[in-house]
Coordinates of C-alpha atoms in Angstrom, one line a residue:
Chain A
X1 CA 7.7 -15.5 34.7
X2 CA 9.0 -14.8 31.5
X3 CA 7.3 -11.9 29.2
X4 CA 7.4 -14.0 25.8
X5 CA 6.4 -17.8 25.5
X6 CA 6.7 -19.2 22.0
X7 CA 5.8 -23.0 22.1
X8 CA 5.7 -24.8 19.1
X9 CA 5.5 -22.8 16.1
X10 CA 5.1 -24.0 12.8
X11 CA 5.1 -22.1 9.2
X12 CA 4.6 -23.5 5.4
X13 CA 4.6 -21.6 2.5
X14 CA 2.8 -24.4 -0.1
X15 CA 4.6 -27.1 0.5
X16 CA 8.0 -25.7 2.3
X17 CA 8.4 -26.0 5.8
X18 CA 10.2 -22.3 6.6
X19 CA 9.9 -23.3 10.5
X20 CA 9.9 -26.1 12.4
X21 CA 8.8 -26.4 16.3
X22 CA 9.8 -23.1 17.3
X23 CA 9.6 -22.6 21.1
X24 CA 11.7 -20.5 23.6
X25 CA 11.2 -18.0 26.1
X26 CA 11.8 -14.3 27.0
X27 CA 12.4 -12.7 30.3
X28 CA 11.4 -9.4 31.3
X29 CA 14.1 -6.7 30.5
X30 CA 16.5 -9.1 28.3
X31 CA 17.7 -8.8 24.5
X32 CA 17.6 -11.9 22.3
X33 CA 19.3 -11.8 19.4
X34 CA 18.2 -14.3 16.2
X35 CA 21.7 -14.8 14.2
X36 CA 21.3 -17.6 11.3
X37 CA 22.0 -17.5 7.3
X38 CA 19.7 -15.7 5.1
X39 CA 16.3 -18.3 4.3
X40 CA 16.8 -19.7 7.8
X41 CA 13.4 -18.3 8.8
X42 CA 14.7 -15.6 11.1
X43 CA 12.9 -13.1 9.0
X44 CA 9.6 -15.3 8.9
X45 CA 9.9 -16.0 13.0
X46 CA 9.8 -12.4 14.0
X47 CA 6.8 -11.6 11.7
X48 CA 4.6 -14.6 12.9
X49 CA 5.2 -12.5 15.9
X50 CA 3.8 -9.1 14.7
X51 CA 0.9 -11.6 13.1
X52 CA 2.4 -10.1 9.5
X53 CA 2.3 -14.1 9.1
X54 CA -0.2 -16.3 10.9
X55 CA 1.6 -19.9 11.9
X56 CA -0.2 -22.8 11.2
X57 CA 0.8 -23.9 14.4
X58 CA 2.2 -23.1 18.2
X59 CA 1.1 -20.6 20.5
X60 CA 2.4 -16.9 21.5
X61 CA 1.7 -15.7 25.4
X62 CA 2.9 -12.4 26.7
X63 CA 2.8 -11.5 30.4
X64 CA 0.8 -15.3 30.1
X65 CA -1.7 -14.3 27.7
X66 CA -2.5 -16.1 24.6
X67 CA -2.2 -13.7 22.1
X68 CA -2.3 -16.4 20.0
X69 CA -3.3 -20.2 19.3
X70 CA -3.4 -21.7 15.7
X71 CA -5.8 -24.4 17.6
X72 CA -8.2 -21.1 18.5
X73 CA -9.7 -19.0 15.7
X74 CA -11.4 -16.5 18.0
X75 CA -7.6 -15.4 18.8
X76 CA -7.0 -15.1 15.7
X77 CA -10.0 -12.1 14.4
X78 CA -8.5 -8.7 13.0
X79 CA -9.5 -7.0 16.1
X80 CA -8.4 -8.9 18.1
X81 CA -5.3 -9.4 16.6
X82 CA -5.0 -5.5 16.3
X83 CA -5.0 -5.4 19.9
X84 CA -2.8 -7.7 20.8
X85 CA -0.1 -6.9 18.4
X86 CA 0.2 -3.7 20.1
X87 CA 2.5 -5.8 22.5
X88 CA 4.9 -5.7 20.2
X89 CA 7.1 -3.4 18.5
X90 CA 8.6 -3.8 15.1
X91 CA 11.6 -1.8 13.3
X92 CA 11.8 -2.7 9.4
X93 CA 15.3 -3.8 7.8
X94 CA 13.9 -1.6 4.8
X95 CA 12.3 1.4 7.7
X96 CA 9.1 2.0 5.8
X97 CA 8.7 5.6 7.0
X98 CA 5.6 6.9 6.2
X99 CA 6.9 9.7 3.4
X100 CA 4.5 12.1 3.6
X101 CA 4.9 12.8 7.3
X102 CA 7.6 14.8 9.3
X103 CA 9.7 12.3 11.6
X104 CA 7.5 13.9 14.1
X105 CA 4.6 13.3 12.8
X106 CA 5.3 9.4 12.1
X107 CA 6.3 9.0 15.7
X108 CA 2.7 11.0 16.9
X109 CA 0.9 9.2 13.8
X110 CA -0.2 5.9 15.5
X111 CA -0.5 7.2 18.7
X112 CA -2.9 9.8 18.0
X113 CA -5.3 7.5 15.6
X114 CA -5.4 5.3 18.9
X115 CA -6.5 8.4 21.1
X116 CA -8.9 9.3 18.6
X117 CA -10.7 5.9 18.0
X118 CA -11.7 5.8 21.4
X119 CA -10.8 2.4 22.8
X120 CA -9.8 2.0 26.4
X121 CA -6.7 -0.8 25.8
X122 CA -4.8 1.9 25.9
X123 CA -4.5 4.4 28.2
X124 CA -6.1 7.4 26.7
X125 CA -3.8 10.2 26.2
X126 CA -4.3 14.0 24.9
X127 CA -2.6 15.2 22.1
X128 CA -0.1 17.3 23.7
X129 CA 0.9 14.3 25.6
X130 CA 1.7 12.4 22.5
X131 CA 3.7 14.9 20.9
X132 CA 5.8 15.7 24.0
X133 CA 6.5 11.8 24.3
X134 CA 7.2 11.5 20.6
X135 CA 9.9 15.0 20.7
X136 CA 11.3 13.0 24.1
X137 CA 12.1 10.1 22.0
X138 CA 13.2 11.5 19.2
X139 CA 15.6 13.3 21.1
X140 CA 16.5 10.1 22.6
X141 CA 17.1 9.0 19.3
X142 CA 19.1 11.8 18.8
X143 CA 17.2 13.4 16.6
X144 CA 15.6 16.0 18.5
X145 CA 16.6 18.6 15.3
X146 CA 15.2 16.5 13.0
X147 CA 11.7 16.5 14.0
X148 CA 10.5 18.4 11.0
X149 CA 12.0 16.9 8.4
X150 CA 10.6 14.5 5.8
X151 CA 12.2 10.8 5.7
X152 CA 13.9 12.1 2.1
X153 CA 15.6 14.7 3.7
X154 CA 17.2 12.5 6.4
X155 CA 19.9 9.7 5.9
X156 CA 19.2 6.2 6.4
X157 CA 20.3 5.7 9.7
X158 CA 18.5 9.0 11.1
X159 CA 15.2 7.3 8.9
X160 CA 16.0 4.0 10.8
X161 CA 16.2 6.0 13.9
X162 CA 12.8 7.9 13.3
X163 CA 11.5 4.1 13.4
X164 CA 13.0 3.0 16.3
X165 CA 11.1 6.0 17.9
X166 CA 7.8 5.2 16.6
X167 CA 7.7 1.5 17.2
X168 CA 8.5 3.1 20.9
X169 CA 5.8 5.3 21.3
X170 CA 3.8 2.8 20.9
X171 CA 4.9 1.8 24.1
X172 CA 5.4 -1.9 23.3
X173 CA 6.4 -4.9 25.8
X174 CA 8.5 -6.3 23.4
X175 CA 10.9 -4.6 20.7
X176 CA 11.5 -6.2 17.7
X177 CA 13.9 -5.2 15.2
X178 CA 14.2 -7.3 11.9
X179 CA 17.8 -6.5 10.5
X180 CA 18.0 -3.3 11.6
X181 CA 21.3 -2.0 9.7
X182 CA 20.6 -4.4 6.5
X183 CA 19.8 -1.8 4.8
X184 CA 22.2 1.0 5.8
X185 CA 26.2 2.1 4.5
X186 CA 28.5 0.5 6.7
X187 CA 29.3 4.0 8.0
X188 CA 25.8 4.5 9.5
X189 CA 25.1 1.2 11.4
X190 CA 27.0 2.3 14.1
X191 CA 25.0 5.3 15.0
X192 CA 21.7 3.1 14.7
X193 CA 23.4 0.2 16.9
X194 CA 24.6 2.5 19.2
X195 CA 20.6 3.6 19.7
X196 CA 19.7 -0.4 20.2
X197 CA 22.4 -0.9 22.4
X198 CA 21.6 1.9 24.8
X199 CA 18.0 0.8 25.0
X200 CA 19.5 -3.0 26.0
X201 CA 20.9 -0.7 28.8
X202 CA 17.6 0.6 29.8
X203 CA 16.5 -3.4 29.8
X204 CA 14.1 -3.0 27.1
X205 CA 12.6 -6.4 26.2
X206 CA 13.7 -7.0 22.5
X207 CA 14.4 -9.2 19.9
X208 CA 16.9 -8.9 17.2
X209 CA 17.3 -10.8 14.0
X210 CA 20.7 -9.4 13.0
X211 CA 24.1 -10.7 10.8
X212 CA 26.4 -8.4 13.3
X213 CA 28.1 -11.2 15.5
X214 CA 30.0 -8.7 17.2
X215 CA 27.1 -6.6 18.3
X216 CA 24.9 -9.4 19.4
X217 CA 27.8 -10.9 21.4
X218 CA 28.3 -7.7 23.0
X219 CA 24.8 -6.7 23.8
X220 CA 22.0 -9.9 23.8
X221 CA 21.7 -11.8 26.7
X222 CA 20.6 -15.0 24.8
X223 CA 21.1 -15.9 21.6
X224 CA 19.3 -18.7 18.9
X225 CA 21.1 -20.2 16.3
X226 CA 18.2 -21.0 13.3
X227 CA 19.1 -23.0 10.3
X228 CA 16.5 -24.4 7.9
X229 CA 13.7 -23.1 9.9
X230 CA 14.7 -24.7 12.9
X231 CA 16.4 -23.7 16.3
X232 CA 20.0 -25.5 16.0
X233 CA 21.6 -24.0 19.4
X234 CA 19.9 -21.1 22.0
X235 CA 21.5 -20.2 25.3
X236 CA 23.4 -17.1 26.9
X237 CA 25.1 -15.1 23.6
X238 CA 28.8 -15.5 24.3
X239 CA 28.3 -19.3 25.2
X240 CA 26.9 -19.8 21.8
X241 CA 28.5 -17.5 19.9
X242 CA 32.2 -17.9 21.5
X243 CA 31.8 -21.6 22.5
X244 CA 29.4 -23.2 19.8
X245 CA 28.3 -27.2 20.5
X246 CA 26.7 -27.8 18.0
X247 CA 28.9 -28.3 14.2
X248 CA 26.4 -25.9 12.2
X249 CA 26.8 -23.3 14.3
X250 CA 30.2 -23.5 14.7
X251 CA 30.2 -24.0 10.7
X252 CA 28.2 -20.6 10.6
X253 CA 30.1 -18.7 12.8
X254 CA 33.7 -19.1 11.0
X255 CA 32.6 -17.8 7.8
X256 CA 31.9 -14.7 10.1
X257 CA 35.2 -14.5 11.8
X258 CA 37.2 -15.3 8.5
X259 CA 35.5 -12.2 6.8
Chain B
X1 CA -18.1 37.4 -38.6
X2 CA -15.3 36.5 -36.4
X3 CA -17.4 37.6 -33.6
X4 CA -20.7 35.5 -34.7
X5 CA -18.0 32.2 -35.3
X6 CA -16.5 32.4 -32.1
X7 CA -20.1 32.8 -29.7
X8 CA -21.1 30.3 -31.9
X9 CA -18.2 28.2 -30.8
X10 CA -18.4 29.3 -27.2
X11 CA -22.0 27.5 -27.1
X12 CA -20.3 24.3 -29.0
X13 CA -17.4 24.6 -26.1
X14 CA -19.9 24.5 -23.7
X15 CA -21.3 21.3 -24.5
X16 CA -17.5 20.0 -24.7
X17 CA -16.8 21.3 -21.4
X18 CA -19.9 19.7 -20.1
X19 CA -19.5 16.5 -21.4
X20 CA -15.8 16.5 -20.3
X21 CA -16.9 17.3 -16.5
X22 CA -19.4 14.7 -16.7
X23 CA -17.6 11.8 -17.9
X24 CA -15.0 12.9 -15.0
X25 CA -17.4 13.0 -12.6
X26 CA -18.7 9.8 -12.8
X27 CA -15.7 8.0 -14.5
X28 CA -13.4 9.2 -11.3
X29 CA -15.1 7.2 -9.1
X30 CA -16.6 4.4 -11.4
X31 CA -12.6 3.5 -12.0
X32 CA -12.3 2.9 -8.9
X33 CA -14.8 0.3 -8.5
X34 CA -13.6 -1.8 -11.8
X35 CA -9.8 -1.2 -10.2
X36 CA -11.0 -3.2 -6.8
X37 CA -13.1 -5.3 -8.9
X38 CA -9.9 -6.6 -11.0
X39 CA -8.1 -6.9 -8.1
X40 CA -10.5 -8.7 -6.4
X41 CA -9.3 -12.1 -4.7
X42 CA -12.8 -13.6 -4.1
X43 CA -12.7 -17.5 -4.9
X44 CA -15.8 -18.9 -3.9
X45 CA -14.9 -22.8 -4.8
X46 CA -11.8 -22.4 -3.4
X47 CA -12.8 -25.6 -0.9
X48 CA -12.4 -27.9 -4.1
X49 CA -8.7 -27.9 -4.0
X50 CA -9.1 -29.1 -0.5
X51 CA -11.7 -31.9 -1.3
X52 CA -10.3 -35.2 -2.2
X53 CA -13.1 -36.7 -4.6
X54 CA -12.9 -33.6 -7.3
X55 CA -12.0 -34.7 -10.2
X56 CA -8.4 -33.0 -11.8
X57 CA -10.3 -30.5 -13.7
X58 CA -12.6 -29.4 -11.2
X59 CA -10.1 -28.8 -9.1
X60 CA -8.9 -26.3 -11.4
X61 CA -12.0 -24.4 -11.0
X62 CA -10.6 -23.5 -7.4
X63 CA -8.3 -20.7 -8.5
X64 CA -11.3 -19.1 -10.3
X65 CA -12.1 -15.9 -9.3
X66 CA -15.4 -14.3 -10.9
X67 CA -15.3 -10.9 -10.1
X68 CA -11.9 -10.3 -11.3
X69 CA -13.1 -12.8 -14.8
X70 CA -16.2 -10.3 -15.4
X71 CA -13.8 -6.9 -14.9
X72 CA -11.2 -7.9 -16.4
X73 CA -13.1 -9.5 -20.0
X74 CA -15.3 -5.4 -19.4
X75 CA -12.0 -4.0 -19.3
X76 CA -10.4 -5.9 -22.1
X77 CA -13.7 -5.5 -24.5
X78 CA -14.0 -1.2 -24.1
X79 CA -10.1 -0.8 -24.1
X80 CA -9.8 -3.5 -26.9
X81 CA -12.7 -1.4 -29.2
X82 CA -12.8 2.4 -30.3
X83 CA -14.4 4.5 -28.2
X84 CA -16.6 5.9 -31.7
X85 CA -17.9 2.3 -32.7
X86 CA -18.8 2.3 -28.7
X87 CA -20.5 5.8 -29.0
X88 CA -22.4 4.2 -31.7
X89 CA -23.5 0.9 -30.3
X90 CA -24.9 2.5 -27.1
X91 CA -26.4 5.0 -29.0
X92 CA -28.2 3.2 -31.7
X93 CA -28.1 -0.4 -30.2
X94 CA -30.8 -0.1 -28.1
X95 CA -33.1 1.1 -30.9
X96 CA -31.9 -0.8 -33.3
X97 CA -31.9 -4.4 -31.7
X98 CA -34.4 -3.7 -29.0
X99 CA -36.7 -1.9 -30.9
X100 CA -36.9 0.6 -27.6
X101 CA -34.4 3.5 -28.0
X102 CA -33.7 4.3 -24.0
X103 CA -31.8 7.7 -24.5
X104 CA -35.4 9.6 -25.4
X105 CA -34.7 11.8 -28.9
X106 CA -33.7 14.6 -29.6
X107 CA -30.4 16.7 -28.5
X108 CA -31.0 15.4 -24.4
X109 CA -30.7 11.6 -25.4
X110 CA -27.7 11.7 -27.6
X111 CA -25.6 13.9 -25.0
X112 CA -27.0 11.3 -22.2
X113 CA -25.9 8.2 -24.7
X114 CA -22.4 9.7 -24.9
X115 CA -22.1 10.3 -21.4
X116 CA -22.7 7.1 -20.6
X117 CA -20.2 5.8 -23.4
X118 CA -17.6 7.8 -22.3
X119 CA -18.0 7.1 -18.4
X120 CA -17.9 3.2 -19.6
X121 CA -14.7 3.6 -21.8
X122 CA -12.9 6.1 -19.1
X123 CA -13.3 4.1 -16.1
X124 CA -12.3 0.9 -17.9
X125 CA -8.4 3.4 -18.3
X126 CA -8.6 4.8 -14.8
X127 CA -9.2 1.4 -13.5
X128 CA -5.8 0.4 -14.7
X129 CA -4.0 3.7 -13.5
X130 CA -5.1 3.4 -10.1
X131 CA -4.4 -0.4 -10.2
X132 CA -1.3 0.7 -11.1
X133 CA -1.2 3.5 -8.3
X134 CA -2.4 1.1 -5.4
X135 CA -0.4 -1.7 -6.3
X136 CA 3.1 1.1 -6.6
X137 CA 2.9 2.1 -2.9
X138 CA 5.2 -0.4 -0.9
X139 CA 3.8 -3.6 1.2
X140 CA 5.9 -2.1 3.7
X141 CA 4.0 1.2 4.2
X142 CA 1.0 -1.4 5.0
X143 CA 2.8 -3.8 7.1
X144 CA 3.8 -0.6 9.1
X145 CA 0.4 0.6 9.5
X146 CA -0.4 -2.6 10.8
X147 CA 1.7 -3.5 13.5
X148 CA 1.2 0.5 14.7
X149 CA -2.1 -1.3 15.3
X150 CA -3.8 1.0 12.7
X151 CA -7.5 -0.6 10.9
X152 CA -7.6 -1.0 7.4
X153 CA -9.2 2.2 6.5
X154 CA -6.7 4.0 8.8
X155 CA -4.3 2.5 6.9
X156 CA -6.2 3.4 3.5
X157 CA -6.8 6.6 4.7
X158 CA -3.7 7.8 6.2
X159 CA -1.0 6.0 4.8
X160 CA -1.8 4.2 1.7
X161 CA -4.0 7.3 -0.3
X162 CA -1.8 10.4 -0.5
X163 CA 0.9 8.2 -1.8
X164 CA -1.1 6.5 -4.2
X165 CA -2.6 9.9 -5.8
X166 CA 0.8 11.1 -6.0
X167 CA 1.5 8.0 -8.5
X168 CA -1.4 8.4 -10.6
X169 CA -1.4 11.9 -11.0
X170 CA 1.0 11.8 -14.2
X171 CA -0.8 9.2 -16.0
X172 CA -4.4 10.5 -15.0
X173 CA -3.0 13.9 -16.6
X174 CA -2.0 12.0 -19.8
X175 CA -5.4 10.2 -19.7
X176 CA -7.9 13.8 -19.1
X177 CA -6.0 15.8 -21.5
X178 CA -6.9 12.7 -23.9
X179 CA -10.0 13.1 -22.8
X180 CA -10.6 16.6 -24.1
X181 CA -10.0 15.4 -27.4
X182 CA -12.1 12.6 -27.7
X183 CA -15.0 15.0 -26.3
X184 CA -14.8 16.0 -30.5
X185 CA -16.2 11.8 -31.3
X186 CA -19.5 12.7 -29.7
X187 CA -19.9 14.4 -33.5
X188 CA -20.3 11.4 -34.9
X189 CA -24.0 10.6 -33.0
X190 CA -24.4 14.6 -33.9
X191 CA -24.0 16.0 -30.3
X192 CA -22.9 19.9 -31.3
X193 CA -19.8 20.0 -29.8
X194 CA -16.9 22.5 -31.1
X195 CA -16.0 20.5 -33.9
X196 CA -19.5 20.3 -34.9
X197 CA -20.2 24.1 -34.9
X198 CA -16.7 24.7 -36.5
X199 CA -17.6 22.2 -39.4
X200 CA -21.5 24.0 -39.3
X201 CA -19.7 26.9 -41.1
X202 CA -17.8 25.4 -43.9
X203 CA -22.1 24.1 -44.9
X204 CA -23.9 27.2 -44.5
X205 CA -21.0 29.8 -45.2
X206 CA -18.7 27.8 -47.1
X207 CA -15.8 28.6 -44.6
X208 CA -13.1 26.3 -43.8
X209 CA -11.4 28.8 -41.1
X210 CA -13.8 28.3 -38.1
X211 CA -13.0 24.6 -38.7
X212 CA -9.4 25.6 -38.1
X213 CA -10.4 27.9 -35.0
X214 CA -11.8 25.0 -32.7
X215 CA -7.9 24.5 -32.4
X216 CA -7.3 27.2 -30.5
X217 CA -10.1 26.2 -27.9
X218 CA -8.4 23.1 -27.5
X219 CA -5.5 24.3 -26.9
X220 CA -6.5 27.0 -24.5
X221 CA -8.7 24.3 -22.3
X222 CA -5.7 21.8 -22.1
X223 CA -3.4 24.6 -21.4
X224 CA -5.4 25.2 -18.4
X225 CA -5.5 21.7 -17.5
X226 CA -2.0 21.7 -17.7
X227 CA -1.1 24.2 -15.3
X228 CA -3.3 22.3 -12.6
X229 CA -1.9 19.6 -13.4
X230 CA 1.6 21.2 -12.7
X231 CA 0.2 22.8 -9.7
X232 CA -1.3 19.5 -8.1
X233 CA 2.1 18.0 -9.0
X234 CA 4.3 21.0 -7.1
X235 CA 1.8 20.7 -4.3
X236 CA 2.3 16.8 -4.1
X237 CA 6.8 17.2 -4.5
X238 CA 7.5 18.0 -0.8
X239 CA 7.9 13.9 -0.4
X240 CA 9.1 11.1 -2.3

């Protein structure tokens, strides 16, 4: 059974429709990457997911749990949803490091307010458990000499990397990464896709709203095509990105190709 | 001479320095309060832009929100008067138009009247510096907290706070080293602060220098402030 059902979302802002009968599916271990222009929704999808945005309509199961249900307020209460949203993982386009925290210290931050508040969702885990996990994946990262520096100190694909580890140690059942290497000099996406790319390898369930075509050709196993909130073409990524059906996303694709 | 001017002034410094902590003390916290108060979102006829029979302009009573009216009309009346005509109408007023003067007389009741003027007047300027300092610190840093499953006050407490005070510190140093100036409008109700007792002499001895003096104690007490301020500053630079 698939890890992620998404069945019919709907999202206005006032009177603007930003997306339209969103459903698809996610299997256990696979990367889906969410390519689209920019005001597509892509953005707006992936936080309804994290419940940044509440959808006005549609459901979200993992593992076949409703996590959510527009139709179902009780699923929709701030502790609940604080709880659930711990399925999920989410990496920033803009990082949002905490500042005033060590690299380590913003991987262990999360983990150890969990421990501390005593509820049992999560496997209760002593401190020096956390930080061992958080210097294993920052060396994962590769980053394991950068544990005590400050996000100031580091460049942005070593901040974006910090993330990457602390949306980890959350130890979520879905990664989601909302245009990871936006943000970043052209000379530093590589070392932060290479990070992605080799958790794809470990079959990490994740998501990925991303402009690099190449990159999501190479490493998603499916891809959706979004335009105008709504989802134009989805199947396996180099069936829709190398042999488009449909005329917008064959429309969208060139300009990416020309360039 | 100098020596009986400058105890004298040490007692009139006192009741400056006293005043000054006071008014920190309660205006610190007080600001706070008006800040969440003027950014409060509560609407409570919200519904009426959902109800179909309101007429047009009742429907415009749906993006009224009270709380933030009430705070921010207080905020606009104390920052949009001088703090002296305020020292004077919370003073007097009661008396005057109430017939009941609630500070009690004597020395005790004016220094409790301008306390409570200058705790009114100071929060109403710290509101909008920590306004300012809550609404500087990134919606990221929140949305970051949040889907790290962190609660509100965790979020407060851990994320959003240390980053905030780091903000406000330059403009709340500004606002406290105003502070130790006005402390010297309290004169006007006859409170004997430093001004006071450095004018006292220029009456009974005819001497305009101690007058000139209370300068120095000014300068020495916001010199001090100052290098705290400085300190706090250094202490609060090891992020950005």
């Amino acid at each position: 059974m698939a890890v992620l059902q998404v069945q019919n979302i709907e999202k206005h802002f006032g009177r603007v429709q930003v997306l339209q009968d969103i459903s698809f599916d996610l299997e256990e271990g696979q990367t889906l990457a969410i390519i689209g222009s920019s005001g597509s929704g892509k953005t707006t999808l992936l936080r309804c997911l994290n419940f940044l945005e509440s959808p006005d309509g549609g459901k979200i199961s993992v593992h076949g749990e409703t996590l959510f249900d527009a139709a179902d307020p009780a699923t929709q209460r701030e502790k609940e949803v604080r709880k659930k949203r711990l399925h999920f993982g989410m990496v920033f386009q803009s990082f949002n490091l905490f500042p005033q925290y060590t690299a380590l210290k913003n991987v262990m931050l999360a983990p150890e307010l969990l421990a501390k508040s005593g509820t049992d969702y999560n496997k209760k885990e002593s401190s020096v458990e956390i930080e061992t996990r958080a210097r294993q994946l920052l060396k994962q990262m590769g980053l394991a000499d950068r544990a005590d520096h400050y996000p100031h100190q580091l460049s942005g694909g070593q901040q974006q990397r910090v993330a990457i580890a602390r949306a980890l140690a959350m130890k979520p059942d879905i990664m989601c990464f909302d245009e990871p290497t936006s943000a970043l000099d052209p000379e530093l996406t590589g070392e932060v896709l290479k990070v992605i790319r080799s958790l794809a390898e470990q079959k990490t369930t994740m998501i990925i709203v991303t402009h690099e075509m190449a990159f999501a050709r190479d490493v998603a196993d499916q891809v959706i095509f979004m335009d105008q909130g709504v989802i134009v073409e989805q199947g396996s990524a180099r069936e829709v990105i190398e042999n488009p059906k449909e005329e917008r996303t064959r429309k969208f694709l060139s300009r990416y190709s020309e360039s | 001479m100098f020596w009986t001017v400058t105890n004298a002034m040490l007692e009139g410094m006192g009741t400056t320095v006293e005043l000054f902590a006071l008014t920190l003390l309660f205006s610190l916290p007080l600001g706070l309060l008006v800040a969440f108060g003027s950014m409060s979102k509560w609407a409570p006829f919200r519904f009426l832009a959902q109800v179909s029979w309101a007429l047009q302009w009742l429907k415009k009573l749906s993006y009224l929100r009270p709380i933030k009216l009430i705070v921010d009309v207080i905020v606009w009346v104390i920052r949009g008067t001088p703090l002296m005509l305020q020292l004077m109408i919370i003073y007097f007023g009661p008396g005057l138009i109430l017939d009941n003067n609630i500070w009690g007389s004597g020395n005790s009741g004016r220094f409790i009247a301008t306390v409570a003027a200058f705790v009114l007047n100071y929060s109403c300027y710290f509101s909008v510096i920590y306004r300012g300092g809550i609404e500087g610190v990134p919606v990221g840093q929140r949305e970051a907290g949040q889907v790290l499953g962190m609660t509100k006050s965790q979020i407060f407490f851990k994320v959003t706070l240390l980053q905030m005070i780091k903000r406000i510190v330059p403009p709340m140093s500004n606002e406290i080293i105003t502070l130790v100036k006005d402390t010297s409008l309290a004169r006007i109700i006859a409170v004997s602060e430093l001004i006071k007792v450095g004018e006292s002499f220029m009456k009974s001895d005819g001497l305009i220098w101690p007058l000139f003096y209370t300068g120095v104690y000014y300068l020495i007490f916001v010199g001090i402030l100052t290098l705290l301020f400085g300190y706090i500053e250094r202490k609060l630079s090891y992020f950005r």
